[in-house]
Structure formats: structure tokens, C-alpha cells
């Protein structure tokens, strides 16, 4: 195997740290660019000494330029990743997620980076009625966050079209697993439910709990990123990354209660602005073009996640 230098933007975050860890364990050199706005040093503890850390903001083109020097592939995970946050402050989400992504693409192009793999989001589908969602559905973003992720995808395809630059977008569907932050104001549902149940607190459900998601264990996303970095004839394209299943929040809660051995009932609050009702991916395109396969299914992913939070 040829040893390579990879840059993971947002590498101190939940998903970025799993990508970084896998690359280091495979014997590669890894650089992380992160401003630690939601990322944490402890996320990189297991590979700390083996990662070259650039502490900085992707809105700062100069530091992005330094970070991409000599890099083979960039995994671009850095972003403000929350719908409610983007509703409260659309301008900052725009600057980090759109201008920041443009900075990464320009710097990567100019430095001769071979490929950028970009973390997009299932939120770009919005309330499109079709299920499962395939990549040829016309996106309908319903929040500034979703719009920002879609704009990044468009920059990727434009950079391919105009400059011949190789970049690929992966639309992640509700990723979960160890290290996902349960505490932030904008935390995702699985870490919130798991920690609430483990602490004997009542988890909060916004709306009736019948909204559904294609919950995807993080190892599947790491795999998809590595495949997207190497696959042929995929530049400029978009792929769903998910498990291809769909579970309601009430089903999720039942499974977690069973794994944890809890009988705590949820609290119901009003539905949140900008949230979509149902989400499920078609993963056929990723299977065909990337060779993607689901490595860890929903139930196994939940068990591993609960184990991790228990051990914290
Ligand atoms: P995360 O918040 O744990 O990670 C994001 C990382 O980016 C953090 O380490 C943060 O400090 C860093 N960051 C934020 N703004 C930055 C800036 N201006 N400059 C440099 N670094 C910055 O979130 P995550 O769940 O790991 O998400 C990673 C990526 O995946 C994001 O692009 C997100 O939009 C996308 N995504 C995540 C999910 C999910 O379910 N977790 C779903 C769809 C898409």
C-alpha cells in the first residue's frame, strides 16, 4: 500500500474523527483542519500523536491553503451541522458551509489535490414526497442548512465542469455512533435519547414521534468516503450514503429502551421548524458506482453506540 497524506477538515468532530482514525490505522499520514467550534481534542485521543493538527477556520483561505499543501485527498467534513442553528443564524451557516467549502475547493484545485470528498446531507431532499430518495429527485431544501449543503454540491459539480477538478458529494442520512455530542444545544436525536435513558431522564420527542429517518452507523460513512476517494468516473457526482431502511423515532426509542433495559417514557414537545417528516435513501447508485455496502446495520450500530456511551 502506498502511504498517502490526507486532509480531514472538521477532523476533530464526530464523523471527521472516525475518518481520521481509520486513515491513521491504515498507515496513512493525516492532517486535520478544525476550529474546534464543535470538535474536541478528545475525539482524536486514540490517534492524537499521529495527526498533524491545523487549528483554524475554513473561512480563512490562507490557512486552508497551508493545510492542503502536498495533500492527496481532502475529506471535507467541517461545517455548522444543524438545522435549528441555521434557522437562528443563516448568515454564519452560509459563511462556514458555502464560502468555507468554496475556499476548500479553490485551495485544493490550486495545490493539485487529486480529489475532494464532500460531506453533504439528506436534508437537501426536504419534503419531496418520493421514498426512497434517489439522487435524481429535484432537491427542495427547507432550511438554510440544507440550502448551504446543496450549494456545496453545486460548487463541486461546477468545479468539475469548469476546471476538470475531481470532487464527489456524499449525502449523509442521519449518521450516529460513538463520539456524537449529546450535550450541544443542537445535538442529534440518538445521542440525546441514549444519554437520557442511561441517566434515567425522559427523552424529548418533537412532534408525534412518527417522523422517520434512515439512521446510519458511522462506520458505513467512513467506508463510503474511502471508496469515493478512489472510485473511477465519479467526479462531479452525488451519492446517498445510508442503510436504505427507515425507522420512526418511536421505533428507535423502543429499541434503545430494550438494549438499555429502561422503561422511561418520552416527553412530547411541538415539532421544530425546518425538520422534514420522512427520510429514506436509495443506496443503489453508491452500490453501483462506489462499490458501497452496508457494513454495520441499524441494530448492531445501536448496540455499539450504547456500549460506547455506557463506557464513558
Ligand atoms: P461535528 O459538528 O461533530 O463536526 C464538524 C466539525 O467541523 C467540528 O469538529 C467543528 O469544530 C468543525 N468546524 C465547524 N466549523 C468550522 C470552521 N469554520 N472551520 C474549521 N472547522 C470547523 O458534526 P458531524 O456530525 O461530524 O458532521 C460532519 C459533516 O457531516 C458536516 O459537514 C455535516 O454537515 C455533515 N452531515 C452530518 C450528518 C450527521 O448525521 N451527523 C448528516 C448529514 C451531513
CSV table of N, CA and C and ligand atoms in Angstrom, one decimal, residues 8-19 32-40 43 54-60 63-64 76-82 85 92 95-97 100-101 118-123 145 148-149 170-177 179-181 184 188 215-216 218 221 241, ligand 1:
chain,number,residue,atom,x,y,z
A,8,UNK,N,-8.3,16.0,6.6
A,8,UNK,CA,-9.7,15.9,7.0
A,8,UNK,C,-10.1,17.2,7.6
A,9,UNK,N,-10.9,18.0,6.9
A,9,UNK,CA,-11.5,19.2,7.6
A,9,UNK,C,-12.5,18.8,8.5
A,10,UNK,N,-12.6,19.5,9.7
A,10,UNK,CA,-13.6,19.0,10.7
A,10,UNK,C,-13.2,17.7,11.3
A,11,UNK,N,-11.9,17.4,11.3
A,11,UNK,CA,-11.4,16.1,11.7
A,11,UNK,C,-11.5,15.9,13.2
A,12,UNK,N,-11.8,16.9,14.0
A,12,UNK,CA,-11.9,16.8,15.4
A,12,UNK,C,-13.4,16.6,15.8
A,13,UNK,N,-14.2,16.5,14.8
A,13,UNK,CA,-15.7,16.4,15.0
A,13,UNK,C,-16.0,14.9,15.0
A,14,UNK,N,-17.3,14.6,15.1
A,14,UNK,CA,-17.8,13.2,15.2
A,14,UNK,C,-17.4,12.4,14.0
A,15,UNK,N,-17.9,12.7,12.8
A,15,UNK,CA,-17.6,11.9,11.7
A,15,UNK,C,-16.1,12.0,11.2
A,16,UNK,N,-15.6,13.3,11.2
A,16,UNK,CA,-14.2,13.5,10.8
A,16,UNK,C,-13.2,12.7,11.6
A,17,UNK,N,-13.5,12.6,12.9
A,17,UNK,CA,-12.5,11.8,13.8
A,17,UNK,C,-12.6,10.4,13.4
A,18,UNK,N,-13.7,9.8,13.0
A,18,UNK,CA,-13.7,8.4,12.6
A,18,UNK,C,-13.0,8.2,11.3
A,19,UNK,N,-13.1,9.2,10.4
A,19,UNK,CA,-12.4,9.1,9.1
A,19,UNK,C,-10.9,9.1,9.4
A,32,UNK,N,-5.4,17.4,10.1
A,32,UNK,CA,-6.8,17.8,10.5
A,32,UNK,C,-6.8,19.3,10.5
A,33,UNK,N,-7.8,19.9,9.8
A,33,UNK,CA,-8.0,21.3,10.0
A,33,UNK,C,-9.4,21.5,10.7
A,34,UNK,N,-9.3,22.1,11.9
A,34,UNK,CA,-10.5,22.3,12.6
A,34,UNK,C,-10.4,23.5,13.5
A,35,UNK,N,-11.6,24.2,13.7
A,35,UNK,CA,-11.5,25.4,14.6
A,35,UNK,C,-12.1,25.0,16.0
A,36,UNK,N,-12.4,23.8,16.2
A,36,UNK,CA,-12.9,23.3,17.5
A,36,UNK,C,-14.1,24.0,18.0
A,37,UNK,N,-14.9,24.5,17.0
A,37,UNK,CA,-16.2,25.1,17.4
A,37,UNK,C,-17.1,24.1,18.0
A,38,UNK,N,-17.2,22.9,17.4
A,38,UNK,CA,-17.9,21.8,18.0
A,38,UNK,C,-17.0,20.6,18.1
A,39,UNK,N,-15.9,20.6,17.5
A,39,UNK,CA,-14.9,19.4,17.6
A,39,UNK,C,-14.2,19.5,18.9
A,40,UNK,N,-13.6,18.3,19.3
A,40,UNK,CA,-12.9,18.2,20.6
A,40,UNK,C,-11.6,17.4,20.4
A,43,UNK,N,-11.7,13.7,20.8
A,43,UNK,CA,-12.2,12.8,19.7
A,43,UNK,C,-11.0,12.2,19.0
A,54,UNK,N,-4.0,21.3,12.3
A,54,UNK,CA,-4.1,22.8,12.0
A,54,UNK,C,-5.3,23.3,12.6
A,55,UNK,N,-5.0,24.2,13.6
A,55,UNK,CA,-6.2,24.8,14.3
A,55,UNK,C,-6.6,26.1,13.6
A,56,UNK,N,-7.7,26.1,12.9
A,56,UNK,CA,-8.1,27.3,12.2
A,56,UNK,C,-9.4,27.1,11.5
A,57,UNK,N,-9.8,28.2,10.8
A,57,UNK,CA,-11.2,28.3,10.3
A,57,UNK,C,-11.2,28.1,8.8
A,58,UNK,N,-12.1,27.4,8.3
A,58,UNK,CA,-12.1,27.2,6.8
A,58,UNK,C,-12.6,28.5,6.1
A,59,UNK,N,-13.1,29.5,6.9
A,59,UNK,CA,-13.4,30.7,6.2
A,59,UNK,C,-12.1,31.6,6.0
A,60,UNK,N,-11.0,31.1,6.5
A,60,UNK,CA,-9.7,31.8,6.3
A,60,UNK,C,-8.9,31.1,5.2
A,63,UNK,N,-5.2,29.8,5.7
A,63,UNK,CA,-4.9,28.6,6.5
A,63,UNK,C,-5.3,27.4,5.7
A,64,UNK,N,-6.4,27.5,4.9
A,64,UNK,CA,-6.8,26.4,4.1
A,64,UNK,C,-5.8,26.0,3.1
A,76,UNK,N,-13.8,16.6,3.3
A,76,UNK,CA,-14.3,17.9,3.7
A,76,UNK,C,-15.5,17.7,4.6
A,77,UNK,N,-15.3,17.6,5.9
A,77,UNK,CA,-16.4,17.4,6.9
A,77,UNK,C,-16.7,18.7,7.7
A,78,UNK,N,-15.8,19.7,7.7
A,78,UNK,CA,-16.1,20.9,8.5
A,78,UNK,C,-17.3,21.6,8.0
A,79,UNK,N,-18.2,21.9,9.0
A,79,UNK,CA,-19.4,22.6,8.7
A,79,UNK,C,-20.1,22.9,10.0
A,80,UNK,N,-21.1,23.9,9.9
A,80,UNK,CA,-22.0,24.0,11.0
A,80,UNK,C,-23.2,23.1,10.7
A,81,UNK,N,-23.3,22.1,11.5
A,81,UNK,CA,-24.2,21.0,11.0
A,81,UNK,C,-25.5,20.9,11.7
A,82,UNK,N,-26.3,22.0,11.8
A,82,UNK,CA,-27.6,21.9,12.4
A,82,UNK,C,-28.6,22.7,11.8
A,85,UNK,N,-29.9,25.6,14.2
A,85,UNK,CA,-28.9,26.7,14.3
A,85,UNK,C,-28.9,27.6,13.0
A,92,UNK,N,-24.1,33.0,9.3
A,92,UNK,CA,-22.9,32.2,9.7
A,92,UNK,C,-22.9,30.9,9.1
A,95,UNK,N,-21.7,31.4,5.6
A,95,UNK,CA,-20.3,31.7,5.5
A,95,UNK,C,-19.4,30.4,5.7
A,96,UNK,N,-19.8,29.6,6.7
A,96,UNK,CA,-18.9,28.5,7.0
A,96,UNK,C,-19.2,27.4,5.9
A,97,UNK,N,-20.5,27.1,5.7
A,97,UNK,CA,-20.8,25.9,4.8
A,97,UNK,C,-20.6,26.2,3.3
A,100,UNK,N,-16.8,28.6,3.1
A,100,UNK,CA,-15.8,27.7,3.6
A,100,UNK,C,-15.5,26.6,2.6
A,101,UNK,N,-16.6,26.0,2.0
A,101,UNK,CA,-16.4,24.9,1.0
A,101,UNK,C,-15.8,25.5,-0.2
A,118,UNK,N,-16.8,15.4,-0.3
A,118,UNK,CA,-17.6,16.4,0.4
A,118,UNK,C,-18.7,15.8,1.1
A,119,UNK,N,-18.9,16.3,2.4
A,119,UNK,CA,-20.0,15.8,3.3
A,119,UNK,C,-21.2,16.6,3.0
A,120,UNK,N,-22.1,16.1,2.2
A,120,UNK,CA,-23.4,16.8,2.0
A,120,UNK,C,-24.5,16.1,2.9
A,121,UNK,N,-25.7,16.4,2.7
A,121,UNK,CA,-26.7,15.9,3.6
A,121,UNK,C,-28.0,15.6,3.0
A,122,UNK,N,-28.7,14.6,3.6
A,122,UNK,CA,-30.0,14.2,3.1
A,122,UNK,C,-31.1,15.3,3.2
A,123,UNK,N,-30.7,16.3,4.0
A,123,UNK,CA,-31.7,17.4,4.2
A,123,UNK,C,-31.9,18.1,2.9
A,145,UNK,N,-29.6,25.5,6.4
A,145,UNK,CA,-28.6,24.5,6.5
A,145,UNK,C,-28.6,23.6,5.2
A,148,UNK,N,-27.4,25.4,2.2
A,148,UNK,CA,-25.9,25.5,2.2
A,148,UNK,C,-25.2,24.2,1.8
A,149,UNK,N,-25.8,23.1,2.2
A,149,UNK,CA,-25.2,21.8,1.8
A,149,UNK,C,-25.4,21.6,0.3
A,170,UNK,N,-21.2,13.3,-1.0
A,170,UNK,CA,-21.9,12.2,-0.4
A,170,UNK,C,-23.0,12.8,0.5
A,171,UNK,N,-24.2,12.4,0.2
A,171,UNK,CA,-25.4,12.9,1.0
A,171,UNK,C,-25.6,11.9,2.2
A,172,UNK,N,-25.1,12.3,3.4
A,172,UNK,CA,-25.2,11.5,4.6
A,172,UNK,C,-26.7,11.6,5.1
A,173,UNK,N,-27.2,10.4,5.5
A,173,UNK,CA,-28.5,10.3,6.1
A,173,UNK,C,-28.4,10.0,7.6
A,174,UNK,N,-28.7,11.0,8.5
A,174,UNK,CA,-28.7,10.7,10.0
A,174,UNK,C,-27.7,9.7,10.5
A,175,UNK,N,-26.4,10.2,10.6
A,175,UNK,CA,-25.3,9.4,11.0
A,175,UNK,C,-25.3,9.3,12.5
A,176,UNK,N,-25.0,8.1,13.1
A,176,UNK,CA,-24.9,8.0,14.5
A,176,UNK,C,-23.7,7.1,14.9
A,177,UNK,N,-23.3,7.2,16.2
A,177,UNK,CA,-22.2,6.4,16.6
A,177,UNK,C,-21.5,7.0,17.8
A,179,UNK,N,-18.9,9.1,20.0
A,179,UNK,CA,-18.4,10.4,20.0
A,179,UNK,C,-19.3,11.5,19.5
A,180,UNK,N,-20.6,11.1,19.1
A,180,UNK,CA,-21.5,12.1,18.7
A,180,UNK,C,-21.9,12.9,19.9
A,181,UNK,N,-21.9,14.2,19.8
A,181,UNK,CA,-22.1,15.0,21.0
A,181,UNK,C,-23.5,15.0,21.5
A,184,UNK,N,-24.6,19.4,23.1
A,184,UNK,CA,-24.8,20.7,22.5
A,184,UNK,C,-26.3,20.9,22.3
A,188,UNK,N,-28.0,15.7,18.0
A,188,UNK,CA,-28.8,14.8,17.2
A,188,UNK,C,-29.6,13.9,18.1
A,215,UNK,N,-31.5,5.9,9.7
A,215,UNK,CA,-30.3,6.1,10.6
A,215,UNK,C,-29.2,5.2,10.2
A,216,UNK,N,-28.0,5.8,10.2
A,216,UNK,CA,-26.8,5.1,9.6
A,216,UNK,C,-25.6,5.1,10.5
A,218,UNK,N,-21.9,5.1,11.8
A,218,UNK,CA,-20.8,5.9,11.3
A,218,UNK,C,-19.8,5.1,10.5
A,221,UNK,N,-20.2,5.3,6.8
A,221,UNK,CA,-19.9,6.6,6.2
A,221,UNK,C,-18.4,6.6,6.0
A,241,UNK,N,-25.6,8.2,1.1
A,241,UNK,CA,-24.9,7.3,2.0
A,241,UNK,C,-25.8,7.0,3.1
B,1,LIG,P1,-19.5,17.8,14.0
B,1,LIG,O1,-20.0,19.1,14.5
B,1,LIG,O2,-19.1,16.8,15.1
B,1,LIG,O3,-18.2,18.1,13.1
B,1,LIG,C1,-18.0,19.2,12.4
B,1,LIG,C2,-16.5,19.7,12.7
B,1,LIG,O4,-16.2,20.8,11.9
B,1,LIG,C3,-16.2,20.0,14.1
B,1,LIG,O5,-15.1,19.4,14.5
B,1,LIG,C4,-16.1,21.5,14.1
B,1,LIG,O6,-15.3,22.0,15.1
B,1,LIG,C5,-15.6,21.8,12.7
B,1,LIG,N1,-15.9,23.1,12.2
B,1,LIG,C6,-17.0,23.8,12.2
B,1,LIG,N2,-16.9,25.0,11.7
B,1,LIG,C7,-15.6,25.1,11.3
B,1,LIG,C8,-14.9,26.1,10.6
B,1,LIG,N3,-15.4,27.3,10.3
B,1,LIG,N4,-13.6,25.9,10.4
B,1,LIG,C9,-13.0,24.7,10.7
B,1,LIG,N5,-13.6,23.7,11.3
B,1,LIG,C10,-14.9,23.9,11.6
B,1,LIG,O7,-20.5,17.2,13.0
B,1,LIG,P2,-20.6,15.9,12.2
B,1,LIG,O8,-21.9,15.2,12.6
B,1,LIG,O9,-19.3,15.1,12.4
B,1,LIG,O10,-20.7,16.4,10.7
B,1,LIG,C11,-19.6,16.3,9.8
B,1,LIG,C12,-20.1,16.7,8.4
B,1,LIG,O11,-21.2,15.8,8.0
B,1,LIG,C13,-20.8,18.1,8.3
B,1,LIG,O12,-20.4,18.7,7.1
B,1,LIG,C14,-22.2,17.8,8.4
B,1,LIG,O13,-23.0,18.9,7.7
B,1,LIG,C15,-22.3,16.5,7.6
B,1,LIG,N6,-23.5,15.7,7.9
B,1,LIG,C16,-23.6,15.1,9.1
B,1,LIG,C17,-24.8,14.3,9.4
B,1,LIG,C18,-25.0,13.7,10.7
B,1,LIG,O14,-26.0,13.0,10.8
B,1,LIG,N7,-24.1,13.8,11.7
B,1,LIG,C19,-25.7,14.2,8.4
B,1,LIG,C20,-25.6,14.8,7.2
B,1,LIG,C21,-24.4,15.6,6.9
